[in-house]
Amino acid sequence: MERQLTSIKRTFFLALLLGLCTQVFAQPRLVLQITVDGLRGDLLDRYAANLGEDGFNYLLTQGTVYTNAHYLHANTETIVGHATLATGATPAVHGMVGNVWYNADTGELGYNIEDPDAPLIPTREQAASGAQVDPAQLRARSSGRSPKGMLVPTFSDTLKVASGGKAKVFGISGKDRSAVALAGKTGVAYWYSTDTGDFLSSAYYMNEYPQWVRTWNEQRMAEALDGRQWTLLLDQSRYLFADNDDRPYEVDLKGYGRTFPHAYGPTKHPLFFTRVAVSPEGDRLLLDFGKKLIQAEEIGQDEVTDYLSISFSGVDAVNHFFGPSSLENEDTVLQLDRTLADLFHFIDKEIGLDQTLIVLAADHGMAEMPEYAKELGYDAGRIYGDEVLSHARELSVNLFDSQDLVKDFFRPYLYLDRAVIDERGLDHSIVSEAIATGLAEMPGIGGAVASHTLGNQISSPQTEAILRNHHKQRSGDIYVFQQPYWFFFDRGPVGAMHGSPWAYDTHVKIMFSGPGIKAAKIHRLVHPVDVAPTLSALLGLSPPAAAEGEVLVEVLSNSGASDR
Ligand SMILES: [Zn+2]
């Protein structure tokens, strides 16, 4: 009896020990989700010769890399991509159909994460107010921000709930929407302010800033760049686009210039903090803030897996003003490569890279500037939202003798006024299809699809992508998209734009690295909706509630997690 008990005890201890060992191997201390805003799928290949060993190459040479990932939705914008990475769902389900959509409650266009009930928490007595150049942000009527508009849980929410609330969850970014989407509803988000250079949060997350955030903001790191300039990392002759610095269609941000060096100017310049974000410095500030967060919040310091999302906004910001085939883009990617190396060394020291599961992806790609495409022999041009709106109104007058049938347009959706259509005794489907047919004939327009016909359309990748973008309460009546290489957005100081359903906008790379994940390059077609279910599978969790994607089996079969 005694011996039997000892044997049972021994077996129990052995099982416990084995269980612990398995857990230590399989459960990382940290899931680090990195998003590089606007890092089109081909950019790292272009610049491979000048990448260092321990930045992107840490993932490219030691991780499982998916070279051919494409978004499934049509409106390839920042919030849509980030929400998709976060939830593993498409916008039809997660509800973030665009940076801006028509809000049925207010009767106005609204910004995706605006929330008047979640005011910003001020960081200074009197916050300065810089000039806003983000056309999506201009649509917000209050400065409040929260994830209220996200309709389904994120991976980070899933981890938080599965851990009984013990997992620490944070999302940080140069852009508010990118921080908020990945932090989910249960995490905490911080983002860079183009008004002050401080990192902000809102009343959704906290009543007041923790001391470490106050201390970080009091350092005024962005202001230390007063009078400084953005210079090239390497000798100019080493760049692919060495001779491409001065192109007439690049945007000069009120004196920031089209060629190196780019001077940030004095801090009192209304675009000073924006210019810092349109340079490699914005990503470095974000990294520094992230390091302080990791230390102060004790991320990855115990057996409970924590989650940190860092979304770097510099590449996208630079793309918008200088285009993806510019010396500025090339230098931003190379400087981000060094910033990532710095991040990985820091993680290794504080937590251990062998204890950290890293996934890196982008939220969308980027189109070349139409003038550049034209120079190279591909006919393209610019089409603006106000032209689509006025043409829709003309069509409405010509066909139905009233321009009031059309309410508004914000790319990609045209909104009709149902009340007016009903009042006039007209049929909504007929009006919608007639206007869509007319819009599709505009020069530069690739297609205009009436929402009620989705599902009955002859299937093409574009109509499928529009269907996956369609949310009944939020999407408009007609989805309008451009022909390849055409620029299609609001007027303003924007040189290049993403947002189309074409491959240069949908194509990103996805990379995983971490305990047991082996080096592999996978070229089959995969989708960013696969990221959240794959992270879940690696951790032995059920996928986020609405995830549609597949588990990327190569990551698991390499990591040994498939044995569990
Ligand atoms: Zn973006």
Coordinates of C-alpha atoms and ligand atoms in Angstrom, one line a residue:
M1 CA 0.0 0.0 0.0
E2 CA 2.8 2.3 1.0
R3 CA 4.8 1.5 -2.1
Q4 CA 1.8 1.9 -4.3
L5 CA 1.2 5.4 -2.9
T6 CA 4.8 6.3 -3.4
S7 CA 4.5 5.1 -7.0
I8 CA 1.4 7.1 -7.5
K9 CA 3.1 10.1 -6.0
R10 CA 6.1 9.6 -8.2
T11 CA 3.9 9.3 -11.3
F12 CA 2.1 12.5 -10.3
F13 CA 5.3 14.5 -9.8
L14 CA 6.6 13.2 -13.1
A15 CA 3.4 14.2 -14.9
L16 CA 3.5 17.6 -13.2
L17 CA 7.1 18.1 -14.2
L18 CA 6.5 17.1 -17.7
G19 CA 3.4 19.3 -17.8
L20 CA 5.5 22.2 -16.6
C21 CA 8.3 21.5 -19.1
T22 CA 5.8 21.4 -22.0
Q23 CA 4.2 24.6 -20.8
V24 CA 7.6 26.4 -20.5
F25 CA 8.4 25.3 -24.1
A26 CA 5.1 26.0 -25.7
Q27 CA 3.8 29.1 -23.9
P28 CA 5.8 32.2 -24.7
R29 CA 6.0 35.0 -22.1
L30 CA 5.1 37.5 -24.7
V31 CA 3.2 37.7 -28.0
L32 CA 4.7 40.7 -29.8
Q33 CA 2.5 41.7 -32.8
I34 CA 4.3 44.1 -35.0
T35 CA 2.5 45.9 -37.8
V36 CA 4.4 48.0 -40.3
D37 CA 1.8 50.4 -41.8
G38 CA 1.9 50.4 -45.6
L39 CA 4.8 47.9 -45.9
R40 CA 3.9 46.5 -49.4
G41 CA 4.8 42.9 -49.9
D42 CA 7.7 43.6 -52.2
L43 CA 9.6 46.4 -50.4
L44 CA 11.9 44.2 -48.2
D45 CA 13.0 42.3 -51.3
R46 CA 13.8 45.5 -53.1
Y47 CA 16.0 46.8 -50.3
A48 CA 17.4 43.4 -49.2
A49 CA 21.1 44.4 -50.0
N50 CA 21.1 47.1 -47.3
L51 CA 19.1 45.3 -44.5
G52 CA 21.1 44.6 -41.4
E53 CA 21.4 41.1 -39.8
D54 CA 19.2 41.5 -36.8
G55 CA 16.3 43.7 -37.9
F56 CA 13.9 42.4 -40.5
N57 CA 16.4 39.7 -41.2
Y58 CA 16.0 38.2 -37.7
L59 CA 12.4 37.3 -38.9
L60 CA 13.3 36.7 -42.6
T61 CA 16.1 34.3 -42.0
Q62 CA 15.0 32.6 -38.7
G63 CA 11.2 32.7 -39.0
T64 CA 8.4 31.2 -41.0
V65 CA 7.7 33.8 -43.7
Y66 CA 4.6 34.0 -45.9
T67 CA 5.7 35.9 -49.0
N68 CA 2.3 36.0 -50.7
A69 CA -0.3 37.1 -48.2
H70 CA -3.3 39.2 -49.6
Y71 CA -6.1 40.9 -47.9
L72 CA -9.5 39.6 -48.8
H73 CA -11.4 42.9 -48.5
A74 CA -11.6 45.7 -51.0
N75 CA -11.1 48.8 -48.9
T76 CA -7.4 48.4 -48.1
E77 CA -7.2 51.2 -45.5
T78 CA -5.4 51.3 -42.1
I79 CA -8.3 50.6 -39.7
V80 CA -9.7 47.9 -41.9
G81 CA -6.3 46.1 -42.1
H82 CA -5.5 46.5 -38.4
A83 CA -9.0 45.3 -37.4
T84 CA -8.6 42.3 -39.7
L85 CA -5.2 41.3 -38.2
A86 CA -6.6 41.8 -34.7
T87 CA -9.8 39.7 -35.1
G88 CA -9.1 37.3 -37.9
A89 CA -12.4 38.4 -39.4
T90 CA -13.2 40.5 -42.5
P91 CA -14.8 43.9 -42.3
A92 CA -18.2 42.5 -43.2
V93 CA -18.0 40.9 -39.7
H94 CA -15.7 43.1 -37.6
G95 CA -17.5 46.2 -38.9
M96 CA -14.5 48.5 -39.5
V97 CA -15.3 49.0 -43.1
G98 CA -13.3 52.1 -43.7
N99 CA -11.4 55.0 -42.0
V100 CA -14.6 56.9 -42.4
W101 CA -18.2 55.8 -42.8
Y102 CA -21.6 57.2 -42.6
N103 CA -23.0 57.0 -39.1
A104 CA -26.8 56.4 -39.2
D105 CA -27.2 57.6 -35.6
T106 CA -25.7 61.1 -36.2
G107 CA -26.6 61.4 -39.8
E108 CA -23.0 62.4 -40.6
L109 CA -19.8 60.9 -41.8
G110 CA -17.7 59.8 -38.8
Y111 CA -14.2 58.6 -38.0
N112 CA -13.8 54.9 -37.3
I113 CA -12.7 55.0 -33.6
E114 CA -14.2 58.3 -32.5
D115 CA -16.2 58.2 -29.3
P116 CA -17.4 61.4 -27.6
D117 CA -17.9 59.4 -24.4
A118 CA -14.1 58.6 -24.2
P119 CA -12.4 62.0 -24.2
L120 CA -8.6 62.2 -24.6
I121 CA -6.7 62.6 -21.3
P122 CA -4.7 65.8 -21.6
T123 CA -1.0 65.5 -21.2
R124 CA -0.3 69.2 -20.6
E125 CA -2.0 72.2 -19.2
Q126 CA -2.8 73.6 -22.5
A127 CA -2.2 71.3 -25.5
A128 CA -0.9 73.0 -28.6
S129 CA -2.9 72.3 -31.7
G130 CA -1.0 71.3 -34.8
A131 CA -2.4 71.3 -38.4
Q132 CA -4.3 68.1 -39.2
V133 CA -3.3 66.6 -42.5
D134 CA -5.0 63.2 -42.1
P135 CA -8.3 63.5 -44.1
A136 CA -9.9 60.7 -42.1
Q137 CA -9.2 62.4 -38.8
L138 CA -10.8 65.6 -40.1
R139 CA -14.1 63.8 -40.2
A140 CA -14.1 63.2 -36.4
R141 CA -16.4 65.6 -34.5
S142 CA -14.9 64.9 -31.1
S143 CA -11.4 64.0 -29.9
G144 CA -12.6 61.0 -28.0
R145 CA -11.3 57.6 -29.1
S146 CA -12.3 54.0 -28.2
P147 CA -12.7 50.6 -29.7
K148 CA -16.5 50.9 -29.4
G149 CA -17.0 50.4 -33.1
M150 CA -15.2 47.1 -33.2
L151 CA -18.0 44.5 -33.3
V152 CA -16.1 41.3 -32.4
P153 CA -13.3 40.3 -30.1
T154 CA -9.6 40.5 -31.0
F155 CA -6.9 37.9 -30.4
S156 CA -5.8 40.1 -27.5
D157 CA -9.3 40.1 -26.0
T158 CA -9.3 36.3 -26.4
L159 CA -6.0 36.0 -24.6
K160 CA -7.1 38.3 -21.8
V161 CA -10.3 36.3 -21.2
A162 CA -8.6 32.9 -21.5
S163 CA -6.1 34.0 -18.9
G164 CA -8.8 35.0 -16.4
G165 CA -7.7 38.6 -16.9
K166 CA -4.1 38.0 -15.9
A167 CA -2.5 38.6 -19.3
K168 CA -1.4 42.2 -19.8
V169 CA -2.5 43.6 -23.1
F170 CA -1.3 46.8 -24.7
G171 CA -1.4 48.4 -28.2
I172 CA 0.8 51.4 -29.1
S173 CA 1.3 53.2 -32.4
G174 CA 2.0 56.4 -34.2
K175 CA -1.7 56.4 -35.2
D176 CA -4.6 56.2 -32.8
R177 CA -6.7 53.8 -34.9
S178 CA -3.7 51.3 -35.2
A179 CA -3.2 51.3 -31.4
V180 CA -6.9 51.0 -30.6
A181 CA -7.7 48.2 -33.0
L182 CA -5.1 45.8 -31.7
A183 CA -5.5 46.5 -28.0
G184 CA -9.1 45.4 -28.4
K185 CA -11.7 46.1 -25.8
T186 CA -9.8 44.6 -22.9
G187 CA -6.3 46.1 -23.5
V188 CA -4.9 49.6 -23.1
A189 CA -3.9 51.8 -26.1
Y190 CA -1.5 54.7 -26.4
W191 CA -0.7 56.7 -29.6
Y192 CA 1.4 59.6 -30.8
S193 CA -0.1 63.0 -31.0
T194 CA 0.7 65.2 -34.0
D195 CA -0.2 68.2 -31.9
T196 CA 2.3 67.8 -29.1
G197 CA 4.6 64.8 -29.8
D198 CA 3.2 63.2 -26.6
F199 CA 1.7 59.7 -26.3
L200 CA -2.0 59.9 -25.5
S201 CA -4.8 57.7 -24.3
S202 CA -8.5 58.2 -23.6
A203 CA -11.0 57.9 -20.8
Y204 CA -12.1 54.5 -22.2
Y205 CA -8.8 53.1 -20.9
M206 CA -8.0 55.1 -17.8
N207 CA -8.8 58.1 -15.6
E208 CA -5.3 59.4 -15.5
Y209 CA -1.9 58.5 -16.9
P210 CA 0.4 56.2 -14.9
Q211 CA 3.5 57.9 -13.6
W212 CA 5.8 56.3 -16.3
V213 CA 3.7 57.8 -19.1
R214 CA 3.8 61.3 -17.4
T215 CA 7.5 60.9 -17.0
W216 CA 8.0 59.9 -20.7
N217 CA 5.9 62.8 -22.0
E218 CA 7.7 65.3 -19.7
Q219 CA 11.0 64.4 -21.4
R220 CA 9.6 66.1 -24.6
M221 CA 11.6 63.8 -26.8
A222 CA 9.9 65.0 -30.0
E223 CA 10.7 68.6 -29.2
A224 CA 14.3 67.7 -28.8
L225 CA 14.3 67.5 -32.7
D226 CA 13.7 71.2 -32.9
G227 CA 15.8 72.6 -35.7
R228 CA 17.1 69.1 -36.7
Q229 CA 16.7 67.4 -40.0
W230 CA 16.1 64.0 -41.5
T231 CA 19.3 62.8 -43.2
L232 CA 20.0 59.6 -45.0
L233 CA 21.3 56.6 -43.0
L234 CA 23.8 55.5 -45.6
D235 CA 25.8 57.1 -48.3
Q236 CA 23.3 58.1 -51.1
S237 CA 25.1 56.1 -53.7
R238 CA 24.2 52.9 -51.9
Y239 CA 20.4 53.4 -52.5
L240 CA 18.3 51.8 -55.2
F241 CA 16.6 55.2 -55.6
A242 CA 19.7 57.3 -55.3
D243 CA 18.8 59.2 -58.4
N244 CA 15.1 59.5 -57.7
D245 CA 15.1 62.1 -54.9
D246 CA 13.6 65.1 -56.7
R247 CA 10.4 64.3 -58.5
P248 CA 7.9 67.1 -59.2
Y249 CA 4.9 65.1 -58.0
E250 CA 6.3 64.5 -54.5
V251 CA 4.5 66.6 -51.9
D252 CA 6.3 69.4 -50.1
L253 CA 4.8 69.7 -46.7
K254 CA 5.0 73.5 -46.5
G255 CA 8.7 73.7 -46.7
Y256 CA 9.6 70.1 -45.6
G257 CA 10.9 69.8 -49.2
R258 CA 11.1 67.1 -51.8
T259 CA 14.8 66.3 -51.4
F260 CA 17.2 65.4 -48.5
P261 CA 17.8 66.7 -46.0
H262 CA 14.3 67.3 -44.8
A263 CA 14.2 70.0 -42.0
Y264 CA 11.6 69.5 -39.2
G265 CA 11.7 73.2 -38.5
P266 CA 11.0 74.9 -35.2
T267 CA 8.7 73.2 -32.8
K268 CA 6.2 76.1 -33.1
H269 CA 5.7 75.3 -36.8
P270 CA 2.1 73.9 -37.1
L271 CA 3.4 70.8 -39.0
F272 CA 6.5 70.2 -36.8
F273 CA 5.1 67.1 -35.0
T274 CA 3.6 65.8 -38.3
R275 CA 6.9 66.1 -40.0
V276 CA 8.5 64.1 -37.2
A277 CA 6.0 61.4 -37.9
V278 CA 6.8 61.6 -41.7
S279 CA 10.4 60.5 -41.0
P280 CA 12.1 57.6 -39.3
E281 CA 12.0 59.6 -36.0
G282 CA 8.3 58.8 -35.4
D283 CA 9.1 55.1 -35.3
R284 CA 12.1 55.7 -33.0
L285 CA 9.9 57.7 -30.5
L286 CA 7.4 54.8 -30.6
L287 CA 10.2 52.3 -29.9
D288 CA 11.4 54.4 -26.9
F289 CA 7.9 54.6 -25.5
G290 CA 7.5 50.9 -26.0
K291 CA 10.6 50.1 -24.1
K292 CA 9.4 52.2 -21.2
L293 CA 6.1 50.4 -21.3
I294 CA 7.7 46.9 -21.3
Q295 CA 9.8 47.9 -18.2
A296 CA 7.1 49.8 -16.3
E297 CA 4.3 47.4 -16.9
E298 CA 6.6 44.4 -16.3
I299 CA 5.6 42.8 -19.7
G300 CA 6.7 39.2 -20.1
Q301 CA 8.0 38.8 -16.6
D302 CA 6.0 35.8 -15.5
E303 CA 4.4 32.6 -16.7
V304 CA 1.2 34.3 -18.0
T305 CA 1.6 35.2 -21.7
D306 CA 1.3 38.9 -22.2
Y307 CA 0.5 40.7 -25.5
L308 CA 2.0 43.9 -26.9
S309 CA 1.1 45.3 -30.3
I310 CA 3.5 47.9 -31.9
S311 CA 2.3 49.4 -35.1
F312 CA 4.9 51.5 -36.8
S313 CA 3.4 54.3 -39.0
G314 CA 6.5 55.9 -40.6
V315 CA 6.6 53.9 -43.8
D316 CA 3.0 54.7 -44.6
A317 CA 3.3 58.4 -43.8
V318 CA 6.4 58.7 -46.0
N319 CA 4.6 56.8 -48.8
H320 CA 1.7 59.2 -48.8
F321 CA 3.9 62.2 -49.5
F322 CA 6.8 60.8 -51.4
G323 CA 5.5 57.6 -52.9
P324 CA 6.7 54.0 -52.4
S325 CA 9.4 54.3 -55.1
S326 CA 11.2 57.2 -53.5
L327 CA 14.5 57.7 -51.8
E328 CA 12.5 58.7 -48.7
N329 CA 10.6 55.4 -48.7
E330 CA 13.8 53.4 -49.0
D331 CA 15.6 55.3 -46.2
T332 CA 12.5 54.9 -43.9
V333 CA 12.5 51.1 -44.4
L334 CA 16.2 50.9 -43.8
Q335 CA 16.0 53.1 -40.6
L336 CA 13.0 51.1 -39.4
D337 CA 15.2 48.0 -40.0
R338 CA 17.6 49.4 -37.4
T339 CA 14.8 50.4 -35.1
L340 CA 13.5 46.8 -35.2
A341 CA 17.0 45.5 -34.4
D342 CA 17.1 47.8 -31.4
L343 CA 13.6 46.4 -30.4
F344 CA 14.7 42.8 -30.7
H345 CA 17.9 43.3 -28.7
F346 CA 15.9 45.0 -26.0
I347 CA 13.3 42.2 -25.9
D348 CA 16.1 39.6 -25.8
K349 CA 17.7 41.4 -22.8
E350 CA 14.4 42.0 -20.9
I351 CA 12.3 38.9 -21.7
G352 CA 14.3 36.6 -24.1
L353 CA 13.6 36.2 -27.8
D354 CA 13.3 32.5 -27.1
Q355 CA 10.4 33.4 -24.8
T356 CA 8.7 35.7 -27.3
L357 CA 6.4 34.8 -30.1
I358 CA 6.7 37.5 -32.8
V359 CA 4.4 38.1 -35.7
L360 CA 5.0 40.9 -38.2
A361 CA 2.6 42.0 -41.0
A362 CA 1.4 45.1 -42.7
D363 CA -2.1 46.6 -42.8
H364 CA -2.1 47.2 -46.6
G365 CA 0.3 47.9 -49.4
M366 CA 0.7 51.1 -51.5
A367 CA 0.1 52.3 -55.1
E368 CA 2.8 54.0 -57.1
M369 CA 2.0 57.7 -57.8
P370 CA -0.1 57.9 -61.0
E371 CA 2.4 60.4 -62.5
Y372 CA 5.2 58.0 -61.9
A373 CA 3.2 55.1 -63.5
K374 CA 2.5 57.4 -66.4
E375 CA 6.1 58.4 -66.8
L376 CA 6.9 54.7 -67.1
G377 CA 4.3 54.2 -69.8
Y378 CA 1.2 53.1 -67.8
D379 CA -1.6 55.5 -68.3
A380 CA -3.1 56.7 -65.0
G381 CA -4.3 59.8 -63.3
R382 CA -6.0 61.3 -60.3
I383 CA -9.7 61.1 -59.5
Y384 CA -11.2 62.9 -56.4
G385 CA -14.1 62.2 -54.2
D386 CA -15.8 65.5 -54.9
E387 CA -15.8 64.6 -58.7
V388 CA -17.5 61.3 -58.0
L389 CA -20.1 63.1 -55.7
S390 CA -20.9 65.8 -58.3
H391 CA -21.1 63.3 -61.1
A392 CA -23.5 61.2 -59.0
R393 CA -25.6 64.3 -58.4
E394 CA -25.6 65.0 -62.2
L395 CA -26.7 61.5 -62.9
S396 CA -29.4 61.8 -60.3
V397 CA -30.7 65.0 -61.9
N398 CA -30.5 63.6 -65.5
L399 CA -32.1 60.3 -64.7
F400 CA -34.5 61.1 -61.8
D401 CA -34.9 64.8 -62.0
S402 CA -33.5 65.4 -58.5
Q403 CA -30.1 65.7 -57.1
D404 CA -31.3 65.2 -53.5
L405 CA -31.3 61.4 -54.0
V406 CA -27.5 61.4 -53.4
K407 CA -26.5 62.2 -49.8
D408 CA -22.8 62.0 -49.7
F409 CA -19.6 60.3 -50.8
F410 CA -16.5 59.3 -48.9
R411 CA -14.3 56.8 -50.6
P412 CA -15.2 54.1 -51.2
Y413 CA -18.9 54.5 -50.6
L414 CA -21.6 56.6 -52.2
Y415 CA -24.6 57.1 -49.8
L416 CA -28.1 57.6 -51.2
D417 CA -30.9 59.3 -49.2
R418 CA -33.5 56.6 -48.7
A419 CA -36.0 58.9 -47.2
V420 CA -36.0 61.2 -50.3
I421 CA -36.1 58.2 -52.6
D422 CA -39.2 56.9 -50.8
E423 CA -40.7 60.4 -50.7
R424 CA -40.4 60.6 -54.5
G425 CA -42.0 57.2 -54.9
L426 CA -38.8 55.8 -56.5
D427 CA -37.4 52.4 -56.3
H428 CA -34.2 52.3 -54.3
S429 CA -32.7 49.4 -56.3
I430 CA -33.4 51.1 -59.6
V431 CA -31.9 54.4 -58.5
S432 CA -28.9 52.7 -57.0
E433 CA -28.1 50.6 -60.1
A434 CA -28.6 53.4 -62.5
I435 CA -26.2 55.7 -60.6
A436 CA -23.7 52.9 -60.3
T437 CA -23.8 52.2 -64.0
G438 CA -23.2 55.9 -64.7
L439 CA -20.3 56.2 -62.2
A440 CA -18.6 53.1 -63.6
E441 CA -18.2 55.0 -66.9
M442 CA -16.2 57.8 -65.4
P443 CA -12.5 58.0 -66.6
G444 CA -10.3 56.2 -64.1
I445 CA -13.1 54.3 -62.4
G446 CA -12.6 50.6 -62.3
G447 CA -16.0 49.7 -61.1
A448 CA -19.1 50.9 -59.2
V449 CA -21.1 48.2 -57.5
A450 CA -24.6 48.7 -56.0
S451 CA -24.5 47.1 -52.6
H452 CA -27.9 45.4 -53.0
T453 CA -26.6 43.5 -56.1
L454 CA -23.6 42.0 -54.1
G455 CA -23.9 38.3 -54.2
N456 CA -25.7 38.4 -57.6
Q457 CA -22.7 39.9 -59.4
I458 CA -20.7 37.8 -61.7
S459 CA -17.9 36.8 -59.3
S460 CA -14.5 38.4 -59.7
P461 CA -11.9 38.9 -57.0
Q462 CA -12.9 42.6 -56.8
T463 CA -16.7 41.9 -56.3
E464 CA -15.8 39.2 -53.8
A465 CA -13.6 41.7 -52.0
I466 CA -16.4 44.3 -52.0
L467 CA -18.8 41.8 -50.6
R468 CA -16.4 41.0 -47.8
N469 CA -16.1 44.7 -47.1
H470 CA -19.9 45.1 -46.8
H471 CA -21.5 45.7 -43.4
K472 CA -25.2 46.3 -43.7
Q473 CA -25.4 49.2 -41.2
R474 CA -22.1 50.9 -42.1
S475 CA -21.4 50.4 -45.8
G476 CA -22.9 52.8 -48.3
D477 CA -25.2 52.1 -51.3
I478 CA -22.6 52.0 -54.0
Y479 CA -18.9 50.9 -53.7
V480 CA -16.7 52.8 -56.1
F481 CA -13.1 51.8 -56.9
Q482 CA -10.5 53.0 -59.4
Q483 CA -8.6 51.4 -62.2
P484 CA -5.1 50.1 -61.4
Y485 CA -2.5 52.8 -60.6
W486 CA -5.2 55.5 -60.5
F487 CA -5.1 57.7 -57.4
F488 CA -8.5 58.0 -55.8
F489 CA -9.1 60.0 -52.7
D490 CA -10.0 63.4 -51.3
R491 CA -8.1 66.4 -52.5
G492 CA -5.3 67.5 -50.3
P493 CA -1.5 67.2 -49.9
V494 CA -1.4 63.5 -50.7
G495 CA 0.9 62.2 -53.3
A496 CA 0.2 58.4 -53.2
M497 CA -2.6 56.4 -51.8
H498 CA -3.6 52.9 -51.0
G499 CA -7.2 51.6 -50.5
S500 CA -7.9 49.8 -53.8
P501 CA -8.7 46.1 -54.3
W502 CA -5.6 45.7 -56.5
A503 CA -2.7 43.5 -55.7
Y504 CA -0.2 46.3 -54.9
D505 CA -2.6 47.3 -52.1
T506 CA -3.6 43.8 -50.9
H507 CA -0.1 42.2 -50.9
V508 CA 1.8 42.0 -47.6
K509 CA 4.3 39.6 -46.1
I510 CA 3.5 37.8 -42.8
M511 CA 6.4 36.5 -40.6
F512 CA 6.3 34.4 -37.4
S513 CA 9.2 33.7 -35.2
G514 CA 9.5 32.3 -31.7
P515 CA 10.1 29.3 -29.5
G516 CA 10.5 26.3 -31.9
I517 CA 9.3 28.1 -35.0
K518 CA 11.7 27.1 -37.9
A519 CA 13.0 29.0 -40.8
A520 CA 10.9 28.5 -43.9
K521 CA 9.7 30.5 -46.9
I522 CA 6.1 29.7 -47.9
H523 CA 4.9 31.0 -51.2
R524 CA 1.3 29.8 -51.3
L525 CA -1.5 32.3 -51.1
V526 CA -2.5 33.0 -47.5
H527 CA -4.5 35.9 -45.9
P528 CA -4.1 38.2 -43.0
V529 CA -7.3 36.8 -41.5
D530 CA -5.1 33.7 -40.8
V531 CA -2.9 35.5 -38.3
A532 CA -5.2 35.6 -35.3
P533 CA -6.2 31.9 -35.6
T534 CA -2.6 30.9 -36.0
L535 CA -1.5 32.8 -32.9
S536 CA -4.4 31.2 -31.0
A537 CA -3.4 27.7 -32.2
L538 CA 0.2 28.3 -31.1
L539 CA -1.0 29.2 -27.6
G540 CA -3.6 26.4 -27.5
L541 CA -6.5 28.8 -27.4
S542 CA -9.7 28.8 -29.3
P543 CA -9.6 31.4 -32.1
P544 CA -11.1 34.8 -31.6
A545 CA -14.9 34.5 -31.7
A546 CA -15.5 35.6 -35.2
A547 CA -12.2 34.5 -36.9
E548 CA -12.7 33.3 -40.4
G549 CA -9.1 32.5 -41.3
E550 CA -7.2 29.2 -41.3
V551 CA -4.4 28.1 -39.1
L552 CA -1.1 28.5 -41.0
V553 CA 0.0 24.9 -40.5
E554 CA 3.6 25.5 -41.4
V555 CA 4.1 27.7 -38.3
L556 CA 2.7 25.0 -36.1
S557 CA 4.3 22.0 -37.7
N558 CA 7.6 23.7 -37.4
S559 CA 7.1 24.8 -33.8
G560 CA 6.2 21.4 -32.4
A561 CA 2.9 22.9 -31.1
S562 CA 1.0 20.4 -33.4
D563 CA 2.0 17.6 -31.1
R564 CA -0.1 19.0 -28.3
Ligands
ZN1 ZN -2.2 52.0 -43.0

